[in-house]
PDB file of C-alpha atoms in Angstrom:
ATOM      1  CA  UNK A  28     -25.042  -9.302  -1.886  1.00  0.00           C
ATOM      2  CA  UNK A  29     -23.433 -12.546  -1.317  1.00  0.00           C
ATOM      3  CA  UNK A  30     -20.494 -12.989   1.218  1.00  0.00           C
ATOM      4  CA  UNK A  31     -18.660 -15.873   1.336  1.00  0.00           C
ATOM      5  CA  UNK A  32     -17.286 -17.772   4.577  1.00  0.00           C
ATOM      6  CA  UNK A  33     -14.466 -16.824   6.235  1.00  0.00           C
ATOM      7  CA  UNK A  34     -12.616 -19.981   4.787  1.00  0.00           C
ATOM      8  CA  UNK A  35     -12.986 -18.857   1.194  1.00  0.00           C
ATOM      9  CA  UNK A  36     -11.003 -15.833   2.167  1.00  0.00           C
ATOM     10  CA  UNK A  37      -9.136 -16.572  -1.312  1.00  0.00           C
ATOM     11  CA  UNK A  38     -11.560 -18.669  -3.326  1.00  0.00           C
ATOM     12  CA  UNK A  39      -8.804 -19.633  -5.964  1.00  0.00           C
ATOM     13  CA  UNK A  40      -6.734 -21.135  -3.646  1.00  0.00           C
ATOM     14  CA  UNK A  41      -9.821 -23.189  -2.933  1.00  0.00           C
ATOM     15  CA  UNK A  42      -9.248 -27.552  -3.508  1.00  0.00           C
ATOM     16  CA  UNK A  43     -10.221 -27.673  -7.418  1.00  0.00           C
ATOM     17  CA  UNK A  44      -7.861 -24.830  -7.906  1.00  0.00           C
ATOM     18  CA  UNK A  45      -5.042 -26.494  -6.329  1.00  0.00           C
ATOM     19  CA  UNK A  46      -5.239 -29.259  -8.400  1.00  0.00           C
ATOM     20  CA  UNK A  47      -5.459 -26.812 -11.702  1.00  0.00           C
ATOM     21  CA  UNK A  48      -2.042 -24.865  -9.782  1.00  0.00           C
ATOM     22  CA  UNK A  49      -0.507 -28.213 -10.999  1.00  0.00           C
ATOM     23  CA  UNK A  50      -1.565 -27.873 -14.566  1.00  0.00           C
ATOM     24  CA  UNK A  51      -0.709 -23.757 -15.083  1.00  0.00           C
ATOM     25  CA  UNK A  52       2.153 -24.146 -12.595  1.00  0.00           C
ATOM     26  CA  UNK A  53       4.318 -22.635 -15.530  1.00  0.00           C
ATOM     27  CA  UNK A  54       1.920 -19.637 -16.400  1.00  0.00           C
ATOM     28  CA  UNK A  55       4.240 -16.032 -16.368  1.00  0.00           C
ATOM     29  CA  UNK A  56       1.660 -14.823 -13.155  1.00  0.00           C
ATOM     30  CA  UNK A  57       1.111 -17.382 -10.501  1.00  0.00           C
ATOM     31  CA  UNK A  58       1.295 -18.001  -7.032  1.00  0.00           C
ATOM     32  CA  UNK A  59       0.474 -16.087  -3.498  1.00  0.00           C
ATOM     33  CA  UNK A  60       2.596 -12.923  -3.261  1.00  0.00           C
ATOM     34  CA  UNK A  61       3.176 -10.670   0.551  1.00  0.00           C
ATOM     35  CA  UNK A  62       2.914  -7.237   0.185  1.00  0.00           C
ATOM     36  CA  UNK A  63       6.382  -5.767   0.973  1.00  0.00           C
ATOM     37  CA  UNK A  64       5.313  -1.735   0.710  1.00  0.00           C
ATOM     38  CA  UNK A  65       2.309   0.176  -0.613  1.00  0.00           C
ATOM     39  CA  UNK A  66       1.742   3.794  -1.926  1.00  0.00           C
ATOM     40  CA  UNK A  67      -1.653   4.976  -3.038  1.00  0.00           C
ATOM     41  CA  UNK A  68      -1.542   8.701  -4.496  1.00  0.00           C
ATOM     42  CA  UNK A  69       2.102   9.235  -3.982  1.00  0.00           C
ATOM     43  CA  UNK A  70       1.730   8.367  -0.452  1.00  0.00           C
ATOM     44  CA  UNK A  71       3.215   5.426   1.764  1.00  0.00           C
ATOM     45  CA  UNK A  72       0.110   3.290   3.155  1.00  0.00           C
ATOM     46  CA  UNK A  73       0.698   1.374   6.362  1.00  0.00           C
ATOM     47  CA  UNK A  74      -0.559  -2.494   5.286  1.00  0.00           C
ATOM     48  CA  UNK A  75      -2.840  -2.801   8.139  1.00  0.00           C
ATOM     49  CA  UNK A  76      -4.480   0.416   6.309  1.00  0.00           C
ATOM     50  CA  UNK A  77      -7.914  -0.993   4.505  1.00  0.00           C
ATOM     51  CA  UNK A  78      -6.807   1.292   1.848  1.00  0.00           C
ATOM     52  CA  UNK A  79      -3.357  -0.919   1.277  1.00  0.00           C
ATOM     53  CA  UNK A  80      -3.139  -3.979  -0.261  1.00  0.00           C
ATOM     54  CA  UNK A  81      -1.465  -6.850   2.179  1.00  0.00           C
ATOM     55  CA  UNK A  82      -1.640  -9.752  -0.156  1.00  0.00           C
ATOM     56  CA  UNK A  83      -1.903 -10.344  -3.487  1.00  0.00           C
ATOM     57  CA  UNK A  84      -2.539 -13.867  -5.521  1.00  0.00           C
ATOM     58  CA  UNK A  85      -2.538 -15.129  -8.888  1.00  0.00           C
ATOM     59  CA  UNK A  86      -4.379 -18.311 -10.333  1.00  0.00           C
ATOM     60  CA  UNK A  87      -7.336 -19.661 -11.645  1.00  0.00           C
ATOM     61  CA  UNK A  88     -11.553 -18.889 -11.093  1.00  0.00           C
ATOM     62  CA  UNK A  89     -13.019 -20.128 -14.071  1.00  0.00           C
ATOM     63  CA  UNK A  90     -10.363 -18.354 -15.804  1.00  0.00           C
ATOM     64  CA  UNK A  91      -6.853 -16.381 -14.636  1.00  0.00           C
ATOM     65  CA  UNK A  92      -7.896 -14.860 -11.720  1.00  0.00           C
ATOM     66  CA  UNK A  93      -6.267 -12.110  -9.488  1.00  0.00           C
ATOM     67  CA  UNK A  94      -7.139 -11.643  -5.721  1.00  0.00           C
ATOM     68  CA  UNK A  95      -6.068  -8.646  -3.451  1.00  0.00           C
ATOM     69  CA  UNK A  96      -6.296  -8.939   0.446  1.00  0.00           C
ATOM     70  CA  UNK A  97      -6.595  -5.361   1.693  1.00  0.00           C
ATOM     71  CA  UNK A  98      -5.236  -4.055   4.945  1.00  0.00           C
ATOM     72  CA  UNK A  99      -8.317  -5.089   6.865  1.00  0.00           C
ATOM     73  CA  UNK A 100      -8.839  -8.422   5.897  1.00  0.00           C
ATOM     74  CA  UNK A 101     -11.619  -8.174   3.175  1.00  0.00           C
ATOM     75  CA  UNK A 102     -10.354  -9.118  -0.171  1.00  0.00           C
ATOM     76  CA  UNK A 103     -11.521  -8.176  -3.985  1.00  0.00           C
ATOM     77  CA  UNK A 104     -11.565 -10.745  -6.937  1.00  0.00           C
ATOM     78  CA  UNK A 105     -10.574  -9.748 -10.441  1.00  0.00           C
ATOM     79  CA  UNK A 106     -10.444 -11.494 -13.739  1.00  0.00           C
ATOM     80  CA  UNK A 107      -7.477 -10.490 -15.453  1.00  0.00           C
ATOM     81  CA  UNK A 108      -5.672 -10.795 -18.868  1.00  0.00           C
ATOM     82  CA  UNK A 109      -1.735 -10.861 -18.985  1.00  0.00           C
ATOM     83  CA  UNK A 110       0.163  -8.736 -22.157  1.00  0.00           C
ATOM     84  CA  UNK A 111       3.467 -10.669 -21.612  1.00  0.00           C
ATOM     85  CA  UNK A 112       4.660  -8.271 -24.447  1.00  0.00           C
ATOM     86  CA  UNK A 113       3.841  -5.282 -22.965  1.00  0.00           C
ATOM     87  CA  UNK A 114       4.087  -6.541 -19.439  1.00  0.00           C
ATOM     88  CA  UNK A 115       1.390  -5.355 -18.041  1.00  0.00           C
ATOM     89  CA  UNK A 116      -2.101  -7.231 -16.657  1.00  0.00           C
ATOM     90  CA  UNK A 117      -5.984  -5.765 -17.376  1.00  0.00           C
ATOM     91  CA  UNK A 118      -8.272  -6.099 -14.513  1.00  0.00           C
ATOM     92  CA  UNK A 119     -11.979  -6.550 -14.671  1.00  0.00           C
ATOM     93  CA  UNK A 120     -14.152  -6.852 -11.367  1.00  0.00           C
ATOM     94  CA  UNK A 121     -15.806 -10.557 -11.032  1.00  0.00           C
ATOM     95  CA  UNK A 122     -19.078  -8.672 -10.678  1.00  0.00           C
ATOM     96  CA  UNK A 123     -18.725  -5.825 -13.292  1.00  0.00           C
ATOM     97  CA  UNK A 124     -19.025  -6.764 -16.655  1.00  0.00           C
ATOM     98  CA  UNK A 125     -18.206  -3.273 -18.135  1.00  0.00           C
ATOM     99  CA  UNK A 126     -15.120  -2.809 -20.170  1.00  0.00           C
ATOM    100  CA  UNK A 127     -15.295   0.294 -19.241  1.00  0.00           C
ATOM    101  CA  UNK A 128     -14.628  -0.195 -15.766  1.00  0.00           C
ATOM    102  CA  UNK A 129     -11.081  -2.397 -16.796  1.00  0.00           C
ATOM    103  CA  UNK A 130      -8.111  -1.679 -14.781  1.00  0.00           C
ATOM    104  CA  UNK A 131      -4.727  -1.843 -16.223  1.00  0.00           C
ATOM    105  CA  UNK A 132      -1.453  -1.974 -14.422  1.00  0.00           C
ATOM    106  CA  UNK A 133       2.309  -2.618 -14.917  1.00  0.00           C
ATOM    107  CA  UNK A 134       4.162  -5.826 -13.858  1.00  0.00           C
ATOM    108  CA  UNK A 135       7.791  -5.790 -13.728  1.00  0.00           C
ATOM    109  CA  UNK A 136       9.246  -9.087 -12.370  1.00  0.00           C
ATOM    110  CA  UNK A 137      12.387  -7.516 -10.364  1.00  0.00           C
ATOM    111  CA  UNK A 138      14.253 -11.376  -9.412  1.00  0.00           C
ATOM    112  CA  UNK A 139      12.858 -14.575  -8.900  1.00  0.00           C
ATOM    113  CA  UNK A 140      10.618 -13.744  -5.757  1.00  0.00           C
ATOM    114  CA  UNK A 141      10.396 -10.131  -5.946  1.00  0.00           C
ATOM    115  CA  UNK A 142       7.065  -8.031  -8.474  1.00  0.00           C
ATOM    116  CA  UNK A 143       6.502  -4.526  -8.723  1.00  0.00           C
ATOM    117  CA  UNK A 144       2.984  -3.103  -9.867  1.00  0.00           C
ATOM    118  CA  UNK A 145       2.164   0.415 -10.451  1.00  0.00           C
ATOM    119  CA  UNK A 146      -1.040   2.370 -12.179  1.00  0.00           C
ATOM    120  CA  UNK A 147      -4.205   3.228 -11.812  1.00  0.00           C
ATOM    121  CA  UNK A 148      -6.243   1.039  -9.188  1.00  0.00           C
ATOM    122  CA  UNK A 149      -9.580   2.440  -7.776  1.00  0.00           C
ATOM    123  CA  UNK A 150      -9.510   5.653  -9.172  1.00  0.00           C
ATOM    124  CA  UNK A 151      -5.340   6.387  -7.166  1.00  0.00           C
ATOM    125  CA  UNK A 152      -2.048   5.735  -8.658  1.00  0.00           C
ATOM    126  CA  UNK A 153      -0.854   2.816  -6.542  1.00  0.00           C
ATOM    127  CA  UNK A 154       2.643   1.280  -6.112  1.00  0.00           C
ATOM    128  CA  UNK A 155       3.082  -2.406  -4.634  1.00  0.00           C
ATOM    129  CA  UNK A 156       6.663  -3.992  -4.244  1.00  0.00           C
ATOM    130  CA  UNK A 157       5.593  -7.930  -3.981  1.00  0.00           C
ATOM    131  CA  UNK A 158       7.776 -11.263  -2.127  1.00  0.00           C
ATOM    132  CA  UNK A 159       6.144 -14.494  -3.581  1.00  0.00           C
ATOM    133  CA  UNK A 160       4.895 -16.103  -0.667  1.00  0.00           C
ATOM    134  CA  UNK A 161       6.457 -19.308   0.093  1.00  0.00           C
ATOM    135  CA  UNK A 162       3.975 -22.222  -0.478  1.00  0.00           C
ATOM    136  CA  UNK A 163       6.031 -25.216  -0.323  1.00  0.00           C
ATOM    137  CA  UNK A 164       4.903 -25.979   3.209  1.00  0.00           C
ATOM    138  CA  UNK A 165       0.801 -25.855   2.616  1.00  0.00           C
ATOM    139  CA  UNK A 166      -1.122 -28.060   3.516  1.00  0.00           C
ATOM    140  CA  UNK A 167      -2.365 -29.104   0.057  1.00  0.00           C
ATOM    141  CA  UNK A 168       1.259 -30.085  -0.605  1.00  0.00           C
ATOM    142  CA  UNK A 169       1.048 -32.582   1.835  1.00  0.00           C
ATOM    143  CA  UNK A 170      -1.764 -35.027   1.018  1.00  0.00           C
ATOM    144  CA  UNK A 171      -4.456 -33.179   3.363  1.00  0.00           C
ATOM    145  CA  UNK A 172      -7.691 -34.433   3.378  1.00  0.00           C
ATOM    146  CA  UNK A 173     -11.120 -32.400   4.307  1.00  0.00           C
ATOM    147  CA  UNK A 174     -13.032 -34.553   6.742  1.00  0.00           C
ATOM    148  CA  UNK A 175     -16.602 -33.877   5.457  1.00  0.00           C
ATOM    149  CA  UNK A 176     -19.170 -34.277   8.533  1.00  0.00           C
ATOM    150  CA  UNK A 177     -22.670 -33.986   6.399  1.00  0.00           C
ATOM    151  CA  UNK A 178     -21.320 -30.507   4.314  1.00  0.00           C
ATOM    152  CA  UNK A 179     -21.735 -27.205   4.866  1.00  0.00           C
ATOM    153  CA  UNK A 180     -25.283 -27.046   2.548  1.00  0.00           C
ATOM    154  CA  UNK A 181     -27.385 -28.528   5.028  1.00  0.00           C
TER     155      UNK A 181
END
């Protein structure tokens, strides 16, 4: 199994994605979102739980990608296809190529920072209220530069 560094805690929020956040700025499902409340099975989930979901982000891996950052700091990456009709988003695990395995959940955009999702994840109904997460002040909105020392591949 491969783990990736600590700074590639979200890998599509990585440099080449931001500048492709500039090209499918407009897609229906994109951005960073905070997890406002959580309820797995019925049940309310405290977001420092490993079982809740504390973040949740939306952009692009080779495709639309889907990240969740669980209560305990490890995250899970999903590829995901939106049904804008039927509002509601299909998951598949990076590593699982199994349709069988697909997740699909409801989106229901409740304002203009504000998503609910509910269904099936992981085998327990789950229930997320979302806040987009403001980016505006981030550092690749700012004209930051990596200062590369000799790389990380050495």
């Amino acid at each position: 199994i491969y783990t990736l560094p600590p700074h590639d805690a979200l890998p599509i929020f990585s440099t080449a994605a931001a500048r492709q956040r500039r090209v499918h700025a407009k897609r229906p499902l994109w951005g960073a979102y905070d997890v406002e409340s959580f309820t797995r099975g019925g049940e309310p989930i405290a977001l420092a739980d490993a079982r809740a979901w504390r973040q949740v982000a939306f952009g692009s891996n080779w495709g639309p990608a889907m990240a969740v950052v669980l209560g305990d700091g490890d995250y899970e990456l999903f590829d995901f296809t939106y049904d804008e009709a039927h509002h509601t988003i299909r998951l598949t695990a990076q590593d699982d190529d199994d349709p069988a395995h697909a997740q699909t959940l409801t989106v229901r955009t409740i304002d203009a920072a504000h998503l609910e999702i509910d269904g099936t994840f992981a085998g327990a109904l789950v229930h997320a209220r979302l806040r987009e997460h403001d980016l505006s002040h981030a550092t690749i909105h700012h004209g930051f530069h990596f200062v590369d020392d000799g790389g990380y591949w050495r």
